[in-house]
Coordinates of C-alpha atoms in Angstrom, one line a residue:
Chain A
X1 CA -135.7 21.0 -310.6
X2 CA -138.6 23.1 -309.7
X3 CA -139.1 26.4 -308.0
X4 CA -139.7 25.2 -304.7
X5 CA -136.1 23.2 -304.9
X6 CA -134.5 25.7 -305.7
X7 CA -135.8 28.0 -303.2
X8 CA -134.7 25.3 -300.8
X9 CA -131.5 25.2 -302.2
X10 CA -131.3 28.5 -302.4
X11 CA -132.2 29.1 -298.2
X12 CA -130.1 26.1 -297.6
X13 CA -127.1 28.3 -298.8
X14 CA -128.0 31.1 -297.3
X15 CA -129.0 29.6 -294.1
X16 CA -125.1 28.2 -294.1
X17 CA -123.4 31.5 -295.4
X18 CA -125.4 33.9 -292.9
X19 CA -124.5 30.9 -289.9
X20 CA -121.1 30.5 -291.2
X21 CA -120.6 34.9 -290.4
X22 CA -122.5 35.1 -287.2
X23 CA -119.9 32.6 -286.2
X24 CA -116.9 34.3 -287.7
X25 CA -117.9 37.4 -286.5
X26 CA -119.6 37.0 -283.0
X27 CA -119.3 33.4 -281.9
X28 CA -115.9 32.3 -283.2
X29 CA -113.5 34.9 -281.4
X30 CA -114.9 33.7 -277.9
X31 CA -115.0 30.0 -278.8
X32 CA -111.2 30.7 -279.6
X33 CA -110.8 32.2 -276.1
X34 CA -112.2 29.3 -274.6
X35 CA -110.1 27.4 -276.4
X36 CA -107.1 29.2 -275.6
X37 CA -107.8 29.3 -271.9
X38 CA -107.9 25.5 -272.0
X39 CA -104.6 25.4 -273.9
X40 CA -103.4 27.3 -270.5
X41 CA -105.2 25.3 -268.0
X42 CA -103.6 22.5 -269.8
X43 CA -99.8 24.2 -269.7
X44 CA -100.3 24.6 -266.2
X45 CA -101.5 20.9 -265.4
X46 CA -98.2 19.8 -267.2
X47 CA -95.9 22.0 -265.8
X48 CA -97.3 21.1 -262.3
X49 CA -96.6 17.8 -263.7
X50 CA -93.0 18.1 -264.9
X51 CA -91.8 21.3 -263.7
X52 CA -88.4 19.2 -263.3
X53 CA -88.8 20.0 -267.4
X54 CA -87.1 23.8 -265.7
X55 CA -85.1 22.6 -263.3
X56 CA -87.5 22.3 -260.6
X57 CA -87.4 18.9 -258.5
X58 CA -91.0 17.6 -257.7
X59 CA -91.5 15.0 -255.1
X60 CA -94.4 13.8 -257.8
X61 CA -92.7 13.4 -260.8
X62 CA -92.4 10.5 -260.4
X63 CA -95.4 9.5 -260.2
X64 CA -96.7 12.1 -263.0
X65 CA -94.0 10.4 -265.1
X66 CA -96.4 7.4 -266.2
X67 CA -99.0 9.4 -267.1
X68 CA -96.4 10.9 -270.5
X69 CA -97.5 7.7 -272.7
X70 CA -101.2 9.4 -272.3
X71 CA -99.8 12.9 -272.8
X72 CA -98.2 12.3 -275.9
X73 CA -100.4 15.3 -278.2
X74 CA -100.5 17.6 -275.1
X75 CA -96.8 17.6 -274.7
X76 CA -95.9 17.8 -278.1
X77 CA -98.3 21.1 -278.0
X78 CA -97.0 22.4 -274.4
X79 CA -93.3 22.5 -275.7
X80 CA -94.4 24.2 -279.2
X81 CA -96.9 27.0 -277.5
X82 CA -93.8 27.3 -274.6
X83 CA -91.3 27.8 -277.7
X84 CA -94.1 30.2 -279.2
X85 CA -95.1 32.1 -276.6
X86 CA -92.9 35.2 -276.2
X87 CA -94.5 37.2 -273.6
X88 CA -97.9 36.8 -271.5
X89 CA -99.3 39.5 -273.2
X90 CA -98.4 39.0 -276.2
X91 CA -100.9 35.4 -276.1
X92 CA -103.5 37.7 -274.5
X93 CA -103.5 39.9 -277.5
X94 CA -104.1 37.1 -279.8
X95 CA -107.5 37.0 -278.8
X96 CA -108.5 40.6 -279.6
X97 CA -108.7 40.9 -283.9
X98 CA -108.6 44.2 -284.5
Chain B
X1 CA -101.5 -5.7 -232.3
X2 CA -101.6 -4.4 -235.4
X3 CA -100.4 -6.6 -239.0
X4 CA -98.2 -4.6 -240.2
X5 CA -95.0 -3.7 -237.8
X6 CA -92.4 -1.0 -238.7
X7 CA -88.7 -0.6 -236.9
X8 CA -86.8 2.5 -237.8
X9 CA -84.0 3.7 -236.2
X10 CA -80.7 5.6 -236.7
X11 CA -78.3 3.6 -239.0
X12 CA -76.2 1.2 -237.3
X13 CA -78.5 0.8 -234.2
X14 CA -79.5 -3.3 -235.0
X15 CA -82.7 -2.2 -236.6
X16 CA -81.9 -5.4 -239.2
X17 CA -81.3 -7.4 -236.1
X18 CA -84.1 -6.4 -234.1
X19 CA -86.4 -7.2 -236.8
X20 CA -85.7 -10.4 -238.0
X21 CA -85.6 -11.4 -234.3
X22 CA -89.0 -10.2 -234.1
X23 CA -89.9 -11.6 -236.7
X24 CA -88.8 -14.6 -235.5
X25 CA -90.0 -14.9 -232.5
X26 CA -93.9 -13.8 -234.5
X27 CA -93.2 -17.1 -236.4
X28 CA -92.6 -19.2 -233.3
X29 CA -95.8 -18.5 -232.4
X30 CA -97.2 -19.8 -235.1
X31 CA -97.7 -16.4 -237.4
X32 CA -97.0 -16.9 -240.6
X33 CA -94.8 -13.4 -241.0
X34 CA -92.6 -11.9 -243.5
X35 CA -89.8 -9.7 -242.8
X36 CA -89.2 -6.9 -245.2
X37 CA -85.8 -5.4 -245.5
X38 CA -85.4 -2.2 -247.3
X39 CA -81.8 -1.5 -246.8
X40 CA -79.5 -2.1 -250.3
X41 CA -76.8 -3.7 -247.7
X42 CA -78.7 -6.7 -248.2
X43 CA -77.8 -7.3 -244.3
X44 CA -81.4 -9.9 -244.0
X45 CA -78.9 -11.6 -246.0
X46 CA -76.2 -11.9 -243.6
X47 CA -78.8 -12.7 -240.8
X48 CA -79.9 -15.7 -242.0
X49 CA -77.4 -16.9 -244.1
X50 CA -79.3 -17.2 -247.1
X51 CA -79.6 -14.9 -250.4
X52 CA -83.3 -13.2 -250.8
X53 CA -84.4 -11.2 -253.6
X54 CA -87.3 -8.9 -254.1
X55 CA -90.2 -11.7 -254.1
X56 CA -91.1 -13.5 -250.8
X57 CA -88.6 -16.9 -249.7
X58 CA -88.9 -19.2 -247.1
X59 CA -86.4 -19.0 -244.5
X60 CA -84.4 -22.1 -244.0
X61 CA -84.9 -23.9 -240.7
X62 CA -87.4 -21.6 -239.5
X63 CA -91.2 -22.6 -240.5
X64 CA -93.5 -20.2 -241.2
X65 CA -90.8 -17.4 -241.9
X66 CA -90.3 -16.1 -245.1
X67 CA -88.4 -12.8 -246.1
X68 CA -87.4 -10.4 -249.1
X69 CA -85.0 -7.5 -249.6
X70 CA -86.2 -4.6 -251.4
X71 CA -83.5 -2.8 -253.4
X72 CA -84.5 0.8 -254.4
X73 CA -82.3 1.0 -257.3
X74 CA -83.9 -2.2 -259.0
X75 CA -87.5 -0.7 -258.4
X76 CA -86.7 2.9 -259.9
X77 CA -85.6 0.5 -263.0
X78 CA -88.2 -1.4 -262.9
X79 CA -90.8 1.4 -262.9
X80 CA -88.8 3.3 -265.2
X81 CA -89.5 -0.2 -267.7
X82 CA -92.9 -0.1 -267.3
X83 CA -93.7 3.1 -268.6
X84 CA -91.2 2.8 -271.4
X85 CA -93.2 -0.3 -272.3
X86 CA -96.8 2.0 -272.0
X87 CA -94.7 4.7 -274.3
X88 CA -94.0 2.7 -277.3
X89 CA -97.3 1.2 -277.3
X90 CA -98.9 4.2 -277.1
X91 CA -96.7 7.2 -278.8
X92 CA -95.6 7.3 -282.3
X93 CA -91.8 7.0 -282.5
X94 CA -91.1 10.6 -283.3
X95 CA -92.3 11.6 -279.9
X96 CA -90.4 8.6 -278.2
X97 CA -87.2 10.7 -277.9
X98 CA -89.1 13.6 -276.8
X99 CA -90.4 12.2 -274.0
X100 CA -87.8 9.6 -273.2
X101 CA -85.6 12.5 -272.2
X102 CA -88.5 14.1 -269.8
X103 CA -88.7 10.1 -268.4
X104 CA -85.4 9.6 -267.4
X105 CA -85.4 13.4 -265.8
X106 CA -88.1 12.5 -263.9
X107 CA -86.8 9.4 -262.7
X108 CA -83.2 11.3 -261.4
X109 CA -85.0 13.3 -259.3
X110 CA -84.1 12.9 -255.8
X111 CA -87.2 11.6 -254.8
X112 CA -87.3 9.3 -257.2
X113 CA -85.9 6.6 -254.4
X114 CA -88.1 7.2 -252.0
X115 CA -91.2 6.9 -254.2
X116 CA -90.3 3.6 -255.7
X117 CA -89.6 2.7 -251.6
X118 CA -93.1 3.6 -250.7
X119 CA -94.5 1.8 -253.8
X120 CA -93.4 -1.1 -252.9
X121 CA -93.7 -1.0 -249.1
X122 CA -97.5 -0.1 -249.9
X123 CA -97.5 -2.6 -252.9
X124 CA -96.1 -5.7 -249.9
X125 CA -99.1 -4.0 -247.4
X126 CA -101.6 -4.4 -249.8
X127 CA -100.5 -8.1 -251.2
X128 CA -100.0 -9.5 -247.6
X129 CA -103.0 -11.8 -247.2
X130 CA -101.4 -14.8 -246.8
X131 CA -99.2 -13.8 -243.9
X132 CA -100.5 -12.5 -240.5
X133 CA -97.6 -10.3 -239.6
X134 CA -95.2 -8.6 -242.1
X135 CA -92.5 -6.9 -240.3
X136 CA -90.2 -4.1 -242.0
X137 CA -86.8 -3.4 -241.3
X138 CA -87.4 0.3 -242.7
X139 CA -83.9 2.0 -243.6
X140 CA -82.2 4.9 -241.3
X141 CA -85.1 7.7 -239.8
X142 CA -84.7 10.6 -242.3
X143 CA -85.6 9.1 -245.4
X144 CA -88.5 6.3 -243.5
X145 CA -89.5 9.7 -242.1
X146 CA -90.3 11.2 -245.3
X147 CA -91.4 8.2 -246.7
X148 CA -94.3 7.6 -244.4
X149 CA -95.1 11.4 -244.6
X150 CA -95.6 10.8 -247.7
X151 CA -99.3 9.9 -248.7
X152 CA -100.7 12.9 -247.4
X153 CA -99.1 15.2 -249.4
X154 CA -99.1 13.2 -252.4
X155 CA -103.0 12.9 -252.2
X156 CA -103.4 16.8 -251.7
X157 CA -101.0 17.1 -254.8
X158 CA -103.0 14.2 -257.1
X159 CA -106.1 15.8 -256.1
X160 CA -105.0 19.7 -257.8
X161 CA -103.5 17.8 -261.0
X162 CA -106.9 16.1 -261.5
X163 CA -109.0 19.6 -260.1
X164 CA -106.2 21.3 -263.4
X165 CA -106.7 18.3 -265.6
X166 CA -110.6 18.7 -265.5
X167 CA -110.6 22.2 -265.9
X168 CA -108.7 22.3 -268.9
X169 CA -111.1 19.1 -270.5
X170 CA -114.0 21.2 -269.6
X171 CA -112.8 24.4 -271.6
X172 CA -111.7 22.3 -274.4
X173 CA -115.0 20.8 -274.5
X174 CA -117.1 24.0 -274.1
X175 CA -114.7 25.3 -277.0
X176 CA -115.6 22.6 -279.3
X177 CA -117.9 24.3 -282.2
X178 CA -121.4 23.0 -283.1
X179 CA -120.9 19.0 -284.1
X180 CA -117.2 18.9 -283.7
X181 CA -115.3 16.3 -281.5
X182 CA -113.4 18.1 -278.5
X183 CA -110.1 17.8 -278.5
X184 CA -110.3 16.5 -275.5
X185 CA -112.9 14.6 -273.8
X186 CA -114.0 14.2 -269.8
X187 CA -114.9 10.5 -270.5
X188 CA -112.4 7.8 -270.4
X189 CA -109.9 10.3 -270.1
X190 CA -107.1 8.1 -269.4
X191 CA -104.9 10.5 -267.5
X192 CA -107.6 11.2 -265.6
X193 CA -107.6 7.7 -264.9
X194 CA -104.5 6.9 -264.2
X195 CA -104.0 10.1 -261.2
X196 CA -107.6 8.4 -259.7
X197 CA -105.8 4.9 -259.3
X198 CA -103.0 7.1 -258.0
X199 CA -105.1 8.5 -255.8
X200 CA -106.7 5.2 -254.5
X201 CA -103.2 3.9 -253.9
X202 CA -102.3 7.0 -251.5
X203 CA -105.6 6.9 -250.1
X204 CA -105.0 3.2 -248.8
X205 CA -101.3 4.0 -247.8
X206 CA -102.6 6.5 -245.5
X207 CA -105.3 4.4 -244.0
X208 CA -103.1 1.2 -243.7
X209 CA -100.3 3.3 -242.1
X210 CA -103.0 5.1 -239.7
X211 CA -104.7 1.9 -238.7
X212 CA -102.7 -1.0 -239.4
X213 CA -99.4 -0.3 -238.7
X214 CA -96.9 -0.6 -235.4
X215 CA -94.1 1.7 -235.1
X216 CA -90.6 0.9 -232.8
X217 CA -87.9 2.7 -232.9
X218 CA -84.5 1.0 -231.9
X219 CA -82.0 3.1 -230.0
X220 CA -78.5 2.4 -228.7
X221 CA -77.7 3.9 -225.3
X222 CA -75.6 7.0 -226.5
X223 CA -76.1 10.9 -226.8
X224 CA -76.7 10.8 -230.4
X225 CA -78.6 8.0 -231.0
X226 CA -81.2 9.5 -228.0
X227 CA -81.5 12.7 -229.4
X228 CA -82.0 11.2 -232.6
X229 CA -85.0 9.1 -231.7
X230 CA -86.5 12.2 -229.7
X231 CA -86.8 13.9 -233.2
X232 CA -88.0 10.9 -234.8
X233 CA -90.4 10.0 -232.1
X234 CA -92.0 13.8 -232.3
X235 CA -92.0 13.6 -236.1
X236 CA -94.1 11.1 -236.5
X237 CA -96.5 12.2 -234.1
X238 CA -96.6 15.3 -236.5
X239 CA -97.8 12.8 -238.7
X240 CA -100.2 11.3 -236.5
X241 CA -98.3 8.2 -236.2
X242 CA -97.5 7.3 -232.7
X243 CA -94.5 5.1 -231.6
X244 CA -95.5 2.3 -230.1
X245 CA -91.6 1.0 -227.9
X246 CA -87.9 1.8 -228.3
X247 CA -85.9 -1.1 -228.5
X248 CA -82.8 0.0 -227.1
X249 CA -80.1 -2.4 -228.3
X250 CA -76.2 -3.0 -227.9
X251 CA -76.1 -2.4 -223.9
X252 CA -72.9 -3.1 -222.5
X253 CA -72.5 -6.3 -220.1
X254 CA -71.8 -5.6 -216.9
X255 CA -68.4 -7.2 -215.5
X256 CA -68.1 -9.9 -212.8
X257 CA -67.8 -7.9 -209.2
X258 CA -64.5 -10.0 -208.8
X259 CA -62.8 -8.3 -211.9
X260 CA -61.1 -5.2 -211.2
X261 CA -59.0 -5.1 -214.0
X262 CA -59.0 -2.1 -216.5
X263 CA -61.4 -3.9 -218.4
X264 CA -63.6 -4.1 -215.7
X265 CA -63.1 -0.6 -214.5
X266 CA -64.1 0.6 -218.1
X267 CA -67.0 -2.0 -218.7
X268 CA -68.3 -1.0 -214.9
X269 CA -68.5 2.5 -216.2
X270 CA -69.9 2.4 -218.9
X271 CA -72.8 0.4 -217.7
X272 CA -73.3 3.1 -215.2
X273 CA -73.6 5.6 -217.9
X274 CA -75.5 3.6 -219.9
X275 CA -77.9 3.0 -217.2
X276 CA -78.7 6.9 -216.8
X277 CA -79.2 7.5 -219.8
X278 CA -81.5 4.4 -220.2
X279 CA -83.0 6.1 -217.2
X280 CA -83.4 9.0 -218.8
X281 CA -85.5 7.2 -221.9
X282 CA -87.6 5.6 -219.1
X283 CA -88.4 8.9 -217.8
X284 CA -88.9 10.9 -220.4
X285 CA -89.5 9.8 -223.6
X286 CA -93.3 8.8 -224.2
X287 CA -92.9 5.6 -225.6
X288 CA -92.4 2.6 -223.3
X289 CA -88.8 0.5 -223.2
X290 CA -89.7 -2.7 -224.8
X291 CA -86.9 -4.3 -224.7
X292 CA -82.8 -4.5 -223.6
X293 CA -80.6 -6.2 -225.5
X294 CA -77.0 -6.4 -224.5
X295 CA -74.1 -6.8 -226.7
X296 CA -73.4 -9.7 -228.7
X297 CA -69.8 -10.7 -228.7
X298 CA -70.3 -12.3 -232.1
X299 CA -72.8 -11.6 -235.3
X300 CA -76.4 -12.3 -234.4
X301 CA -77.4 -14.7 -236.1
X302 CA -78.9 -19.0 -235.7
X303 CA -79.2 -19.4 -232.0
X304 CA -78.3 -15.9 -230.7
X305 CA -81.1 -14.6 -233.0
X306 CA -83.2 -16.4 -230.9
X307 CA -81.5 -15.0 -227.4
X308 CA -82.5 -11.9 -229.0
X309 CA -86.4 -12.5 -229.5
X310 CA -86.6 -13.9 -226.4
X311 CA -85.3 -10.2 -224.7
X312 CA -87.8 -8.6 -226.8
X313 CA -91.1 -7.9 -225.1
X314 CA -93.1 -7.3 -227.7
X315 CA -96.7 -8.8 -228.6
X316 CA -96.8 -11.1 -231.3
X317 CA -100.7 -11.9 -231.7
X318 CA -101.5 -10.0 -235.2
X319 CA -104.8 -8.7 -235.9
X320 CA -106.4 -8.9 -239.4
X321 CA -105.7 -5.9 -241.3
X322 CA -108.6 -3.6 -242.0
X323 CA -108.2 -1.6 -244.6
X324 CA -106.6 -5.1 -247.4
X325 CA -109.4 -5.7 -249.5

């Protein structure tokens, strides 16, 4: 291997390690908000689907009812972040690392 | 007139009656029709004399007839099947349970009747090509009421899931880092697709309802049975669906002058109240009297049927429908 390799190499690493804390540091908190506030958009499209789920009748849940063999990942996540999710604030917080 | 005709009514009026004689008297003239009975009674059945199920049979003696009774309960099953079929193609079996339980929940809901109603109503509108008239003997006002209120607000309603539904995708797929799959992806999304089909299906209920569709409402001449179809007439104009005749049905015959019997005394009296308030229809409900049919002393049915259609003075020329594909 000659110099110029391993100065390749050697960039290639660093080039990963320096990406790898811009996005720990800086990019990765927000990406995780965004991904967070999709997680609630996505709670509130399924409890607009089933809200019969708490006791609420819905005209449309019957309808909304075929669409559970396509929902099968969202509503296995919906009833864990429901059981999860003590208080409102509590998810906000998550987002903030102090 | 319009394909599609709809008689509603408050229970017990003759709706059943009213309809097959219609419907009847749409096949004399050479329409092919199909009358459409919604009520679980199975009463088509009586009419004719001959068992129907949920898929189209000739009636016997009659050509160019054919009819079907639509039982809720066996629809809400049925529907109920289908998406248990979807579910263990589609989930893994730990999640069957799970969701089984949020299944059946959704399908004891109270509306859960209703919708399978309208699905099939819609499902018979949309499938009619081969017949020029089809003629539904809807079941008692409240629930038809809420029934054919029902596209509009089921369209509003599809259209926020899919507005939520599309949000969330978008986030998930701005949140997805560098080269990584989304977890969840705008394209093909197949609940997304399934709410648009939804939507399509409501969207053409609306229209066919709006354009295509005939509405009568059959009466009896008392106090109840008027104030009833006063309601019924102004709700459905809430719903811009305008009744097009009452039918008002079961009007007592009058005696012969000679008779002065207590019998007599009581039938002359009763036609005179009957008369006022018939009267008071004519003058001041909207929608014109089509027709007056008096009491049958037996079950209608065979020839009195057609004693029946022939009172009715309702067109039976059907236009195409303009909204079937």
């Amino acid at each position: 291997m000659d110099l110029a390799d391993r100065i390749e190499a050697f960039r290639e690493t660093l080039d990963e390690w320096l990406r790898g804390l811009y996005h720990g540091m800086i990019t990765h908190p927000s990406y995780e908000k965004i991904e967070k506030e999709a997680e609630d958009a996505e709670d509130a499209f399924i409890l607009a689907c089933f809200p019969d789920a708490f006791g609420i009748p819905s005209p449309v849940s019957y309808y909304t009812a075929e669409l559970l063999p396509y929902l099968e990942d969202e509503f296995e996540s919906w009833e864990r972040r429901l059981w999860d999710r003590s208080t409102y604030l509590e998810r906000k917080g998550q987002q903030y690392h102090f | 007139m319009e394909p599609f005709v709809f008689f509603g009514g408050k229970g017990g009026v003759g709706k059943t009656t009213v309809s097959c004689a219609y419907a009847l008297r749409c096949a004399r003239d050479g329409q092919r029709t199909l009358v459409v009975s919604t009520d679980p009674a199975h009463s088509v059945t009586d009419v004719f004399d001959q068992p129907f199920d949920d898929s189209p049979q000739s009636v016997e003696g009659i050509d160019g007839l054919d009819a079907m009774e639509i039982d809720p309960e066996d629809e809400v099953t049925r529907h109920l099947d289908e998406i248990r079929q979807d579910l263990s193609e589609q989930v893994s079996a730990s999640m069957v349970n799970e969701i089984n339980r949020q299944l059946e929940m959704a399908h004891g809901t109270p509306g859960a009747y209703e919708s399978a109603l309208f699905d099939r109503f819609v499902d018979v509108m949309r499938n009619a090509a081969e017949y020029d008239r089809v003629v539904f003997d809807t079941s008692p006002t409240g629930s038809t009421l809420r029934l054919l209120g029902l596209p509009d607000l089921l369209e509003g309603w599809i259209d926020r899931l899919m507005h939520k539904r599309r949000t969330s995708i978008d986030l998930f797929e701005k949140a997805a880092v560098g080269s990584n799959e989304p977890r969840r992806v705008m394209e093909g999304d197949p609940v997304l697709a399934r709410l648009q089909d939804r939507k399509e299906f409501f969207d053409f209920a609306g229209s066919a309802l709006q354009d295509d569709a005939a509405f009568f409402l059959v009466l009896n001449p008392d106090e109840l049975s008027l104030n009833e179809t006063e309601r019924a007439i102004a709700n459905l104009q809430e719903k811009d669906l305008t009744v097009r005749g009452l039918v008002a049905n079961k009007l007592t015959p009058s005696p012969d002058p000679d008779e002065n019997g207590r019998g007599g005394r009581y039938l002359r009296e009763r036609v005179e109240t009957e008369a006022e308030r018939l009267e008071t229809v004519r003058s001041e409900f909207e929608p014109p009297l089509v027709a007056e049919i008096g009491w049958r002393s037996s079950e209608v049915k065979g020839d009195l049927l057609s004693d029946v259609a022939a009172e009715l003075d309702i067109e039976t020329a059907a236009e195409p429908p303009t909204h079937v594909s």
